[in-house]
XYZ file of C-alpha atoms in Angstrom:
75
model
C 67.410 -101.989 -14.117
C 65.398 -102.473 -17.309
C 65.204 -98.730 -17.972
C 68.873 -97.740 -17.890
C 68.028 -94.018 -17.984
C 67.530 -92.454 -14.581
C 64.455 -90.293 -13.961
C 64.521 -86.526 -13.584
C 65.277 -85.306 -10.101
C 62.392 -85.065 -7.596
C 59.508 -85.939 -9.943
C 56.887 -88.444 -8.699
C 57.681 -91.979 -9.832
C 56.670 -95.566 -9.226
C 59.642 -97.912 -8.857
C 60.102 -101.638 -8.286
C 62.860 -103.003 -6.056
C 64.712 -106.296 -6.545
C 62.119 -108.109 -4.415
C 59.406 -107.084 -6.895
C 57.765 -104.640 -4.474
C 56.397 -101.391 -5.928
C 57.072 -98.085 -4.176
C 55.979 -94.501 -4.826
C 58.575 -91.817 -4.377
C 61.175 -89.707 -6.152
C 64.669 -90.076 -7.568
C 67.322 -88.021 -5.764
C 70.330 -87.490 -8.020
C 72.463 -86.040 -5.206
C 72.557 -89.424 -3.457
C 71.904 -91.488 -6.641
C 68.997 -93.230 -4.964
C 65.277 -93.767 -5.237
C 63.523 -92.475 -2.107
C 60.197 -93.940 -1.041
C 57.431 -91.497 -0.080
C 56.289 -92.130 3.486
C 53.791 -89.378 4.201
C 52.631 -85.840 3.606
C 54.887 -84.186 6.162
C 57.063 -82.461 3.569
C 60.605 -82.915 2.288
C 61.944 -83.669 5.744
C 59.705 -86.761 5.839
C 61.920 -88.934 3.676
C 61.419 -92.656 3.446
C 63.697 -95.562 2.788
C 66.344 -94.973 0.119
C 67.165 -97.578 -2.516
C 70.395 -97.317 -4.503
C 69.809 -97.015 -8.250
C 71.426 -100.446 -8.700
C 68.696 -102.023 -6.502
C 65.846 -100.910 -8.776
C 64.493 -103.206 -11.486
C 62.277 -100.662 -13.240
C 60.631 -97.289 -12.791
C 58.009 -95.084 -14.449
C 56.672 -91.582 -13.992
C 53.368 -91.272 -12.138
C 52.008 -88.413 -14.280
C 52.633 -86.327 -17.393
C 55.442 -84.328 -15.788
C 57.893 -86.734 -17.400
C 57.687 -84.868 -20.679
C 58.787 -81.578 -19.120
C 62.349 -80.596 -18.380
C 62.586 -80.167 -14.598
C 64.692 -77.010 -15.112
C 61.930 -75.265 -17.082
C 58.881 -73.699 -15.477
C 55.705 -73.764 -17.523
C 53.287 -70.918 -16.823
C 49.713 -71.336 -18.019
């Protein structure tokens, strides 16, 4: 993986697998895997999981990357 840091848990990301295919999803630290988003059915609608070692690169999909996932920002 080019970016050796792992993303924050459950934030929207775009990740590329070893075949060069891009996927949208989240990183799940509990299973140390990137999980592809498959639909809008909710958390129970999980997609295919890719072990962190199978991912070439990843990036956040929006500006949430700059926020600590443990801190709630109230506007």
